[in-house]
Tab-separated table of C-alpha atoms and ligand atoms in Angstrom:
chain	number	residue	atom	x	y	z
S	1	MET	CA	123.443	69.028	115.537
S	2	ASP	CA	119.643	69.797	114.803
S	3	LEU	CA	120.214	72.983	116.588
S	4	LEU	CA	123.092	73.713	114.304
S	5	ARG	CA	121.283	72.974	111.212
S	6	GLU	CA	118.527	75.024	112.310
S	7	GLN	CA	120.709	78.229	113.014
S	8	GLU	CA	122.396	77.515	109.525
S	9	GLN	CA	118.982	77.440	107.810
S	10	LYS	CA	118.026	80.569	109.936
S	11	SER	CA	120.878	82.582	108.536
S	12	ARG	CA	120.455	81.364	104.911
S	13	ALA	CA	116.909	82.411	105.116
S	14	ASN	CA	117.961	85.890	106.952
S	15	ASP	CA	120.553	86.210	104.181
S	16	TYR	CA	118.375	85.651	101.181
S	17	VAL	CA	115.870	88.051	102.576
S	18	HIS	CA	118.484	90.629	103.200
S	19	GLU	CA	120.098	90.183	99.831
S	20	VAL	CA	116.726	90.289	98.055
S	21	TYR	CA	115.848	93.567	99.949
S	22	GLU	CA	119.232	95.158	98.998
S	23	LEU	CA	118.402	94.170	95.258
S	24	VAL	CA	115.072	95.754	95.540
S	25	LYS	CA	116.368	98.924	96.736
S	26	LYS	CA	118.975	99.225	94.099
S	27	ARG	CA	116.382	98.561	91.461
S	28	ASN	CA	113.684	101.246	92.687
S	29	PRO	CA	115.980	104.092	93.980
S	30	GLY	CA	113.954	106.905	95.732
S	31	GLU	CA	110.674	104.874	95.626
S	32	LYS	CA	109.840	105.594	99.321
S	33	GLU	CA	106.512	104.002	99.649
S	34	PHE	CA	107.148	100.976	97.422
S	35	LEU	CA	110.424	100.071	99.606
S	36	GLN	CA	108.364	100.538	102.839
S	37	ALA	CA	105.851	97.965	101.630
S	38	THR	CA	108.379	95.590	100.529
S	39	ARG	CA	110.501	96.050	103.950
S	40	GLU	CA	107.309	95.353	106.001
S	41	ILE	CA	106.534	92.044	103.980
S	42	PHE	CA	109.990	91.007	104.011
S	43	ASP	CA	110.197	91.388	107.808
S	44	SER	CA	107.333	89.031	108.241
S	45	LEU	CA	108.507	86.482	105.775
S	46	ARG	CA	111.906	85.257	107.346
S	47	PRO	CA	110.204	82.083	109.048
S	48	VAL	CA	108.425	81.236	105.842
S	49	PHE	CA	111.749	80.480	104.336
S	50	LEU	CA	112.894	78.294	106.984
S	51	LYS	CA	109.757	75.936	106.743
S	52	HIS	CA	109.709	76.387	102.805
S	53	PRO	CA	113.353	76.354	101.184
S	54	GLU	CA	112.082	75.825	97.840
S	55	PHE	CA	110.664	79.310	97.597
S	56	MET	CA	114.317	80.360	97.916
S	57	HIS	CA	115.278	77.788	95.440
S	58	ASN	CA	112.680	79.109	92.954
S	59	GLY	CA	113.643	82.815	93.399
S	60	ILE	CA	110.239	83.879	94.606
S	61	LEU	CA	111.165	86.942	96.637
S	62	GLU	CA	113.195	88.251	93.518
S	63	ARG	CA	110.153	87.661	91.271
S	64	ILE	CA	107.221	88.522	93.389
S	65	THR	CA	108.809	91.977	94.197
S	66	GLU	CA	109.285	92.814	90.265
S	67	PRO	CA	105.922	93.917	88.751
S	68	ASP	CA	104.955	91.785	85.446
S	69	ARG	CA	104.915	95.109	83.721
S	70	VAL	CA	104.499	98.884	84.436
S	71	ILE	CA	102.402	100.767	81.981
S	72	SER	CA	103.238	104.741	81.957
S	73	PHE	CA	101.522	106.782	79.335
S	74	ARG	CA	100.735	110.458	78.512
S	75	VAL	CA	96.935	111.670	78.944
S	76	ALA	CA	96.216	114.769	77.162
S	77	TRP	CA	92.955	116.477	77.267
S	78	GLU	CA	91.424	119.880	76.853
S	79	ASP	CA	90.026	121.977	79.797
S	80	ASP	CA	86.974	124.168	79.765
S	81	THR	CA	88.966	127.311	78.365
S	82	GLY	CA	90.290	125.219	75.439
S	83	LYS	CA	93.717	124.758	77.053
S	84	VAL	CA	95.627	121.539	76.426
S	85	GLN	CA	96.518	119.698	79.706
S	86	VAL	CA	98.699	116.960	80.074
S	87	ASN	CA	98.859	114.209	82.831
S	88	ARG	CA	100.504	111.107	83.434
S	89	GLY	CA	98.743	107.647	83.416
S	90	PHE	CA	99.853	104.749	85.263
S	91	ARG	CA	99.012	101.009	85.356
S	92	VAL	CA	101.029	98.557	87.253
S	93	GLN	CA	99.942	94.843	86.356
S	94	PHE	CA	101.880	93.164	89.362
S	95	ASN	CA	101.300	89.511	89.520
S	96	ASN	CA	98.364	87.299	87.859
S	97	SER	CA	99.387	83.958	89.478
S	98	ILE	CA	95.948	83.392	90.874
S	99	GLY	CA	93.751	85.316	88.519
S	100	PRO	CA	93.497	88.528	86.153
S	101	TYR	CA	95.037	91.515	87.457
S	102	LYS	CA	92.583	93.540	89.794
S	103	GLY	CA	92.858	96.695	91.611
S	104	GLY	CA	91.633	100.442	91.756
S	105	ILE	CA	92.360	103.561	89.676
S	106	ARG	CA	93.404	106.485	91.892
S	107	PHE	CA	93.141	110.046	90.412
S	108	HIS	CA	95.217	112.491	92.718
S	109	PRO	CA	98.251	114.685	92.357
S	110	THR	CA	100.468	112.712	94.520
S	111	VAL	CA	100.152	109.714	92.365
S	112	ASN	CA	103.609	108.686	91.053
S	113	SER	CA	105.397	105.384	90.209
S	114	SER	CA	106.589	104.431	93.833
S	115	ILE	CA	102.779	104.926	95.046
S	116	MET	CA	101.357	102.935	92.383
S	117	LYS	CA	103.852	99.707	92.738
S	118	PHE	CA	103.466	99.875	96.502
S	119	LEU	CA	99.633	99.878	96.186
S	120	ALA	CA	99.739	97.053	93.328
S	121	PHE	CA	102.384	95.145	95.417
S	122	GLU	CA	99.947	95.199	98.542
S	123	GLN	CA	96.883	94.366	96.241
S	124	THR	CA	98.446	91.253	95.311
S	125	PHE	CA	98.494	89.832	98.897
S	126	LYS	CA	95.326	91.154	99.728
S	127	ASN	CA	93.572	89.823	96.920
S	128	ALA	CA	95.182	86.453	97.777
S	129	LEU	CA	93.780	86.816	101.425
S	130	THR	CA	90.347	87.087	99.951
S	131	GLY	CA	90.313	83.550	98.692
S	132	MET	CA	89.193	84.814	95.380
S	133	PRO	CA	90.852	84.206	91.964
S	134	ILE	CA	92.314	87.846	91.471
S	135	GLY	CA	95.685	88.817	90.916
S	136	GLY	CA	97.180	92.256	92.098
S	137	GLY	CA	97.234	95.537	90.062
S	138	LYS	CA	96.707	99.212	90.674
S	139	GLY	CA	96.779	102.320	88.412
S	140	GLY	CA	95.962	106.121	88.413
S	141	SER	CA	97.023	109.636	87.389
S	142	ASP	CA	98.428	112.756	89.016
S	143	PHE	CA	95.298	114.353	87.485
S	144	ASP	CA	93.340	116.286	90.442
S	145	PRO	CA	89.915	116.073	89.922
S	146	LYS	CA	89.317	118.692	92.916
S	147	GLY	CA	87.854	122.116	91.336
S	148	LYS	CA	87.374	120.518	87.710
S	149	SER	CA	83.919	120.382	86.179
S	150	GLU	CA	82.111	117.386	85.228
S	151	ARG	CA	82.797	117.748	81.515
S	152	GLU	CA	86.509	118.314	82.213
S	153	ILE	CA	86.457	115.116	84.448
S	154	MET	CA	84.675	113.162	81.569
S	155	ARG	CA	87.272	114.397	78.859
S	156	PHE	CA	90.117	113.654	81.168
S	157	THR	CA	88.870	110.000	82.064
S	158	GLN	CA	88.030	109.200	78.211
S	159	SER	CA	91.525	110.181	77.125
S	160	PHE	CA	92.890	108.213	80.102
S	161	ILE	CA	90.795	104.933	79.260
S	162	THR	CA	91.568	105.279	75.499
S	163	GLU	CA	95.066	104.537	76.097
S	164	LEU	CA	94.521	101.995	78.879
S	165	SER	CA	91.850	100.040	77.165
S	166	LYS	CA	94.769	98.299	75.235
S	167	TYR	CA	96.025	96.593	78.260
S	168	ILE	CA	92.846	95.661	80.120
S	169	GLY	CA	89.780	93.178	79.903
S	170	ALA	CA	87.520	91.268	81.705
S	171	ASP	CA	89.921	88.264	81.970
S	172	MET	CA	93.014	90.178	81.816
S	173	ASP	CA	93.023	93.294	83.886
S	174	VAL	CA	89.957	94.391	85.492
S	175	PRO	CA	90.187	98.130	87.242
S	176	ALA	CA	88.000	99.650	90.043
S	177	GLY	CA	87.616	102.832	91.850
S	178	ASP	CA	89.986	104.325	94.596
S	179	ILE	CA	90.903	107.818	95.705
S	180	GLY	CA	89.301	110.358	93.292
S	181	VAL	CA	87.498	107.674	91.431
S	182	GLY	CA	83.912	106.611	92.202
S	183	LYS	CA	80.883	105.256	90.207
S	184	ARG	CA	80.567	108.335	88.108
S	185	GLU	CA	84.332	108.073	86.624
S	186	ILE	CA	84.123	104.331	86.233
S	187	GLY	CA	80.668	105.228	84.425
S	188	PHE	CA	82.861	107.546	82.085
S	189	MET	CA	85.543	104.906	81.573
S	190	PHE	CA	83.202	101.815	81.153
S	191	GLY	CA	81.322	103.737	78.478
S	192	GLN	CA	84.482	104.641	76.685
S	193	TYR	CA	85.909	101.313	76.663
S	194	ASN	CA	82.697	99.894	75.459
S	195	ARG	CA	82.724	102.647	72.587
S	196	LEU	CA	86.474	101.702	71.575
S	197	LYS	CA	85.706	97.715	71.674
S	198	GLY	CA	82.187	97.912	70.164
S	199	GLY	CA	80.566	95.709	72.562
S	200	PHE	CA	79.277	95.679	76.307
S	201	GLU	CA	81.902	93.726	78.316
S	202	ALA	CA	80.569	94.258	81.767
S	203	GLY	CA	83.304	92.465	83.525
S	204	VAL	CA	85.951	94.846	82.525
S	205	PHE	CA	85.356	97.162	85.354
S	206	THR	CA	84.027	96.964	88.881
S	207	GLY	CA	82.498	99.641	91.183
S	208	LYS	CA	80.067	100.476	88.328
S	209	ASP	CA	76.412	101.709	89.246
S	210	PRO	CA	74.164	98.735	89.953
S	211	ASN	CA	72.122	100.225	87.074
S	212	HIS	CA	74.581	98.908	84.567
S	213	GLY	CA	76.130	95.947	86.038
S	214	GLY	CA	77.368	97.076	89.407
S	215	SER	CA	77.010	95.083	92.417
S	216	LEU	CA	74.764	96.036	95.192
S	217	GLY	CA	76.701	96.460	98.535
S	218	ARG	CA	80.103	97.417	96.626
S	219	LYS	CA	80.178	100.957	97.949
S	220	GLU	CA	79.478	100.066	101.392
S	221	ALA	CA	82.012	97.054	101.152
S	222	THR	CA	85.526	98.376	102.235
S	223	GLY	CA	84.287	100.397	105.329
S	224	TYR	CA	81.754	97.488	106.487
S	225	GLY	CA	84.540	94.768	105.976
S	226	CYS	CA	87.171	96.775	108.090
S	227	VAL	CA	84.528	96.974	110.768
S	228	TYR	CA	83.805	93.323	110.409
S	229	PHE	CA	87.535	92.543	110.868
S	230	VAL	CA	88.114	94.462	113.771
S	231	GLU	CA	84.714	93.093	115.201
S	232	GLU	CA	86.199	89.580	115.165
S	233	MET	CA	89.501	90.756	116.719
S	234	LEU	CA	87.574	92.163	119.475
S	235	LYS	CA	85.431	88.999	119.585
S	236	GLY	CA	88.617	87.144	120.163
S	237	LYS	CA	89.291	89.011	123.437
S	238	GLY	CA	85.812	88.810	124.512
S	239	ASP	CA	84.950	92.394	123.519
S	240	SER	CA	82.960	94.215	120.847
S	241	PHE	CA	82.153	97.584	119.333
S	242	ALA	CA	79.197	98.293	121.675
S	243	GLY	CA	79.627	101.428	123.797
S	244	LYS	CA	83.024	102.044	122.290
S	245	LYS	CA	84.560	105.383	121.177
S	246	VAL	CA	85.573	105.347	117.698
S	247	ILE	CA	87.624	107.927	115.440
S	248	VAL	CA	87.590	107.638	111.733
S	249	SER	CA	89.837	109.621	109.699
S	250	GLY	CA	88.867	110.745	106.265
S	251	SER	CA	85.147	111.127	105.119
S	252	GLY	CA	85.171	109.416	101.707
S	253	ASN	CA	84.071	106.072	100.486
S	254	VAL	CA	85.773	104.059	103.096
S	255	ALA	CA	85.602	106.335	106.037
S	256	THR	CA	81.728	106.972	105.594
S	257	TYR	CA	80.529	103.268	105.709
S	258	ALA	CA	83.109	102.323	108.375
S	259	MET	CA	81.158	104.877	110.616
S	260	GLU	CA	77.768	103.470	109.545
S	261	LYS	CA	78.751	100.048	110.531
S	262	ALA	CA	80.482	100.859	113.827
S	263	ILE	CA	77.536	102.821	114.831
S	264	GLU	CA	75.265	100.197	113.940
S	265	LEU	CA	77.210	97.930	116.119
S	266	GLY	CA	76.470	100.269	119.051
S	267	ALA	CA	79.547	102.511	118.798
S	268	THR	CA	79.807	106.381	119.037
S	269	VAL	CA	82.042	107.894	116.254
S	270	LEU	CA	83.464	111.120	117.958
S	271	ALA	CA	85.644	112.400	115.010
S	272	CYS	CA	86.245	112.349	111.160
S	273	SER	CA	88.078	114.421	108.642
S	274	ASP	CA	89.034	115.485	105.425
S	275	SER	CA	92.401	116.771	104.022
S	276	SER	CA	91.809	120.061	105.435
S	277	GLY	CA	90.856	119.642	108.969
S	278	TYR	CA	88.530	117.376	111.523
S	279	ILE	CA	85.042	117.467	113.051
S	280	TYR	CA	84.527	116.477	116.712
S	281	ASP	CA	80.910	116.028	117.670
S	282	PRO	CA	80.750	114.842	121.439
S	283	GLU	CA	76.844	113.495	120.611
S	284	GLY	CA	78.491	111.303	118.092
S	285	ILE	CA	78.972	112.213	114.263
S	286	ASN	CA	75.939	111.883	112.188
S	287	VAL	CA	76.874	109.789	109.103
S	288	GLU	CA	73.680	110.935	107.133
S	289	THR	CA	75.289	114.492	107.249
S	290	VAL	CA	78.604	113.360	106.247
S	291	LYS	CA	76.959	111.574	103.264
S	292	LYS	CA	75.240	114.428	102.163
S	293	LEU	CA	78.372	116.734	102.308
S	294	LYS	CA	80.843	114.612	101.057
S	295	GLU	CA	79.293	111.831	99.059
S	296	PHE	CA	76.419	113.923	97.203
S	297	ASP	CA	77.370	117.605	97.431
S	298	ASN	CA	81.173	117.612	97.274
S	299	LYS	CA	81.605	120.056	100.180
S	300	ARG	CA	84.100	120.334	102.864
S	301	ILE	CA	83.920	118.340	106.259
S	302	GLN	CA	83.946	122.066	107.880
S	303	GLU	CA	80.526	122.661	106.920
S	304	TYR	CA	79.356	119.762	109.346
S	305	THR	CA	79.129	122.329	112.069
S	306	LYS	CA	76.388	124.273	110.174
S	307	PHE	CA	73.893	121.415	110.925
S	308	HIS	CA	75.089	120.124	114.121
S	309	LYS	CA	75.936	123.424	116.459
S	310	HIS	CA	77.418	121.385	119.068
S	311	ALA	CA	80.195	119.937	116.886
S	312	VAL	CA	83.672	121.787	116.458
S	313	TYR	CA	85.928	122.087	113.401
S	314	TYR	CA	89.578	121.975	114.031
S	315	GLU	CA	92.183	122.988	110.971
S	316	GLY	CA	94.743	120.378	110.194
S	317	CYS	CA	93.576	116.697	109.662
S	318	ASN	CA	96.558	114.999	111.717
S	319	ASN	CA	95.374	116.405	114.873
S	320	ILE	CA	92.466	113.789	114.706
S	321	TRP	CA	94.732	111.468	116.717
S	322	SER	CA	94.732	113.575	119.928
S	323	VAL	CA	90.724	112.913	120.389
S	324	ALA	CA	90.768	109.929	123.031
S	325	CYS	CA	89.059	106.718	121.666
S	326	ASP	CA	88.911	102.868	122.274
S	327	ILE	CA	89.149	102.276	118.419
S	328	ALA	CA	90.910	104.193	115.785
S	329	LEU	CA	90.057	103.399	112.115
S	330	PRO	CA	92.699	105.277	109.791
S	331	CYS	CA	90.546	105.382	106.642
S	332	ALA	CA	91.891	108.458	104.538
S	333	THR	CA	95.372	107.504	102.779
S	334	GLN	CA	99.036	106.346	103.141
S	335	ASN	CA	101.258	107.312	106.251
S	336	GLU	CA	98.645	109.678	107.876
S	337	LEU	CA	99.189	108.097	111.306
S	338	GLU	CA	102.721	108.495	112.590
S	339	GLU	CA	104.832	107.320	115.565
S	340	THR	CA	103.679	110.536	117.671
S	341	ASP	CA	100.074	109.932	116.857
S	342	ALA	CA	100.478	106.397	117.725
S	343	ALA	CA	101.930	107.425	120.941
S	344	LEU	CA	99.056	109.892	121.947
S	345	LEU	CA	96.204	107.122	120.959
S	346	THR	CA	97.856	104.612	123.031
S	347	ALA	CA	98.288	107.037	126.026
S	348	ASN	CA	94.741	107.900	125.737
S	349	GLY	CA	93.785	104.195	125.839
S	350	VAL	CA	93.185	102.875	122.373
S	351	LYS	CA	92.319	99.187	122.406
S	352	ALA	CA	92.111	98.328	118.543
S	353	VAL	CA	93.333	100.119	115.337
S	354	GLY	CA	92.055	98.851	111.871
S	355	GLU	CA	93.361	100.156	108.695
S	356	GLY	CA	90.513	101.049	106.466
S	357	ALA	CA	92.911	102.875	104.200
S	358	ASN	CA	96.009	101.262	102.600
S	359	MET	CA	99.340	101.614	104.729
S	360	PRO	CA	97.917	104.856	106.783
S	361	CYS	CA	100.040	103.780	109.675
S	362	THR	CA	104.014	104.419	109.411
S	363	GLU	CA	106.288	101.486	110.145
S	364	GLU	CA	107.161	103.231	113.437
S	365	ALA	CA	103.484	103.718	114.307
S	366	VAL	CA	102.744	100.008	113.710
S	367	HIS	CA	105.564	98.817	115.908
S	368	ALA	CA	104.288	101.372	118.523
S	369	PHE	CA	100.835	99.908	118.727
S	370	GLN	CA	102.156	96.320	118.779
S	371	ALA	CA	104.672	97.204	121.421
S	372	ASN	CA	102.021	98.448	123.626
S	373	GLY	CA	99.590	95.455	123.144
S	374	VAL	CA	97.007	97.463	121.037
S	375	LEU	CA	95.083	94.845	118.534
S	376	PHE	CA	96.271	95.949	114.952
S	377	ALA	CA	94.651	95.121	111.931
S	378	PRO	CA	96.777	95.859	108.835
S	379	GLY	CA	95.153	97.367	105.824
S	380	LYS	CA	95.676	94.383	103.256
S	381	ALA	CA	93.497	92.310	105.590
S	382	ALA	CA	91.226	94.957	107.008
S	383	ASN	CA	90.239	96.707	103.988
S	384	ALA	CA	90.031	93.774	101.634
S	385	GLY	CA	86.302	93.700	101.846
S	386	GLY	CA	86.139	96.082	98.892
S	387	VAL	CA	87.946	93.885	96.480
S	388	ALA	CA	86.200	90.842	97.655
S	389	VAL	CA	83.007	92.170	96.683
S	390	SER	CA	84.319	93.573	93.477
S	391	ALA	CA	85.127	89.959	92.712
S	392	MET	CA	81.511	89.176	93.500
S	393	GLU	CA	80.608	91.731	91.094
S	394	MET	CA	82.831	89.909	88.470
S	395	SER	CA	80.834	86.815	89.336
S	396	GLN	CA	77.654	88.599	89.023
S	397	ASN	CA	78.636	89.841	85.632
S	398	SER	CA	79.865	86.428	84.255
S	399	MET	CA	76.347	84.790	85.538
S	400	ARG	CA	74.566	87.776	84.177
S	401	LEU	CA	72.319	87.955	87.425
S	402	SER	CA	72.363	90.331	90.256
S	403	TRP	CA	72.290	89.292	94.051
S	404	THR	CA	70.415	91.353	96.576
S	405	VAL	CA	72.256	93.594	98.779
S	406	GLU	CA	71.647	91.021	101.917
S	407	GLU	CA	73.134	88.281	99.805
S	408	VAL	CA	76.342	90.240	99.115
S	409	ASP	CA	76.542	91.603	102.865
S	410	GLU	CA	76.143	88.025	104.198
S	411	LYS	CA	78.899	86.885	101.506
S	412	LEU	CA	81.321	89.757	102.618
S	413	LYS	CA	80.944	88.775	106.462
S	414	VAL	CA	81.935	85.259	105.531
S	415	VAL	CA	84.935	86.532	103.591
S	416	MET	CA	86.202	88.985	106.388
S	417	LYS	CA	85.836	85.846	108.901
S	418	ASN	CA	87.716	83.629	106.840
S	419	ILE	CA	90.375	86.334	106.562
S	420	TYR	CA	90.679	86.980	109.960
S	421	ARG	CA	90.816	83.153	110.442
S	422	SER	CA	93.689	82.942	107.936
S	423	CYS	CA	95.707	85.710	109.484
S	424	PHE	CA	95.282	84.274	113.071
S	425	ASP	CA	96.313	80.967	112.072
S	426	ALA	CA	99.397	81.729	110.005
S	427	ALA	CA	100.661	84.147	112.708
S	428	GLU	CA	100.220	81.167	115.414
S	429	ASP	CA	101.508	78.809	112.758
S	430	TYR	CA	104.942	80.552	112.284
S	431	GLY	CA	105.454	81.592	115.860
S	432	TYR	CA	103.907	85.275	116.051
S	433	PRO	CA	100.642	84.740	117.700
S	434	GLY	CA	98.423	87.622	117.758
S	435	ASN	CA	100.475	89.633	115.060
S	436	PHE	CA	98.103	90.147	112.361
S	437	VAL	CA	100.569	92.028	110.297
S	438	VAL	CA	102.886	88.878	110.008
S	439	GLY	CA	99.708	86.733	109.779
S	440	ALA	CA	98.282	88.521	106.860
S	441	ASN	CA	101.829	89.008	104.928
S	442	ILE	CA	102.318	85.107	105.350
S	443	ALA	CA	98.855	83.881	104.620
S	444	GLY	CA	98.721	86.202	101.231
S	445	PHE	CA	102.233	85.506	100.395
S	446	LEU	CA	101.841	81.512	100.641
S	447	LYS	CA	98.942	81.238	98.086
S	448	VAL	CA	100.774	83.419	95.691
S	449	ALA	CA	104.039	81.720	96.118
S	450	ASP	CA	102.620	78.178	95.608
S	451	ALA	CA	100.922	79.342	92.298
S	452	MET	CA	104.138	80.880	91.172
S	453	VAL	CA	106.043	77.495	91.898
S	454	ALA	CA	103.397	75.614	90.155
S	455	HIS	CA	103.312	77.873	86.960
S	456	GLY	CA	107.328	77.613	86.675
S	457	ILE	CA	109.892	80.178	86.072
S	458	HIS	CA	109.014	83.115	84.390
L	501	NDP	P1	87.854	108.852	98.833
L	501	NDP	O1	88.395	109.705	97.727
L	501	NDP	O2	86.549	108.485	98.771
L	501	NDP	O3	88.401	109.514	100.051
L	501	NDP	C1	89.490	109.917	100.514
L	501	NDP	C2	89.145	110.717	102.025
L	501	NDP	O4	90.411	111.007	102.504
L	501	NDP	C3	88.543	111.816	101.781
L	501	NDP	O5	87.817	112.487	102.646
L	501	NDP	C4	89.821	113.103	101.713
L	501	NDP	O6	89.631	114.300	101.923
L	501	NDP	C5	90.618	112.586	102.652
L	501	NDP	N1	91.847	112.765	103.062
L	501	NDP	C6	92.814	112.650	101.899
L	501	NDP	N2	94.124	112.910	102.781
L	501	NDP	C7	93.924	113.050	104.033
L	501	NDP	C8	94.594	113.515	104.959
L	501	NDP	N3	96.133	113.476	104.887
L	501	NDP	N4	94.030	113.240	106.125
L	501	NDP	C9	92.771	113.069	106.385
L	501	NDP	N5	92.057	112.785	105.380
L	501	NDP	C10	92.440	112.689	104.001
L	501	NDP	O7	88.979	107.482	98.840
L	501	NDP	P2	88.473	106.242	99.627
L	501	NDP	O8	87.684	106.317	100.890
L	501	NDP	O9	87.813	105.163	98.485
L	501	NDP	O10	89.885	105.568	99.886
L	501	NDP	C11	90.777	106.030	101.221
L	501	NDP	C12	91.744	104.943	101.452
L	501	NDP	O11	91.414	103.590	101.333
L	501	NDP	C13	92.738	104.913	100.344
L	501	NDP	O12	94.105	104.403	100.897
L	501	NDP	C14	92.369	103.744	99.222
L	501	NDP	O13	93.780	103.190	98.718
L	501	NDP	C15	91.965	102.612	100.372
L	501	NDP	N6	91.058	101.852	99.916
L	501	NDP	C16	90.047	101.999	99.387
L	501	NDP	C17	89.070	101.065	98.692
L	501	NDP	C18	87.679	101.362	98.215
L	501	NDP	O14	86.877	100.415	98.009
L	501	NDP	N7	87.355	102.528	98.191
L	501	NDP	C19	89.408	99.680	98.930
L	501	NDP	C20	90.432	99.345	99.572
L	501	NDP	C21	91.303	100.460	100.037
L	501	NDP	P3	89.288	115.437	100.659
L	501	NDP	O15	88.086	115.266	100.486
L	501	NDP	O16	89.824	116.720	101.361
L	501	NDP	O17	90.138	115.068	99.517
């Protein structure tokens, strides 16, 4: 009898997940990335509805997949030749059940509604995992900062924030940086916002320069946090970074500081990339050179070989996964590591993969890693260190004081350990031991879903 009841409940939960996914598909036609992100979460959540039928009764899945609002707007600006240019701006305010909307701004030509929605959806669960009171949002524009002068970037950014300023605020929605948006762009946005509002609202942006309200340790936080998470996974198997060969894709903010921390923990980073190609350095990547080229001088990674003669540059960024390694940290962009890359990495003996970027591995690649017993850390857990330190920046702004870099790093370590523990425990509790994808999805979901039930139906 009990078995029959359990089977009935199982099939009800399965039907519910299936029906809602069909609804999401119908409502968001052609939104490839958003559908990919929802599918992945839905797959993990089936066992949750068995234990918590109240979430079905409260329509949580239907509501949690529909953003609170999607703001889309024109951004007109004048280039250096006096020509008027028009881009499209977005802000997706996905869910504020546990705190103000929080998530980065991306400037990249690929930005569209699907990418914004997938990022904001993922951000909701990631932010919940940090244990901090922050909701999920994301924004950006199809503006390409590459090849633009600093003044063009400033004019574009001022126009972008003039419109967005109507919808954000320290207790409402707190943007930060992402691809193409660093502390310079945040500075331009912050300056224009304060100019429009006639005050100094420190907590409205994070990722600011520490000189005017930013947190020390923020720029390192995502990369360091990713390595801390992978370190915990390795510890769980009695292993560590010491003596390991590591590959890191990208050479931007996340990649650079993931490399720095991996090296500090005794690993050798053999390769890193940009969107044109990758460098292989058999003696180990020199992070200071990468910082000089990419963080400070805005150069291509190819130029690394000018400074390190034994290093080799290969055109085409995807081939980086052919370099044999123990640990792979994809830290560039979504869907950059496919099934064939996963097969190559596995054949070459990879032991652990940590997503520094958001959804860098395709669904097929993730399944391939898991099927072959590779430890796999999903982005929403492994790269949550950045937003966690952003939340710390908000706290420091509210208190009008600054913590030292050591204090921030200590807190970051604790947050990453807690995230690891929540993912580990949720995976065990729901019958998927060792599956950090399921663990992260369930742990993040439960926190948001509980708050949504508590707040009533809206
Ligand atoms: P950056 O703009 O600083 O760096 C992105 C890097 O990736 C650049 O080196 C870029 O090269 C490279 N790149 C882009 N596409 C590819 C590709 N297909 N293959 C290889 N390299 C590529 O961005 P971030 O480091 O801030 O962000 C990287 C990822 O991490 C994104 O997915 C972002 O959403 C995620 N993330 C970032 C956080 C943060 O705190 N910054 C927080 C959490 C997640 P090029 O120079 O040629 O453009």
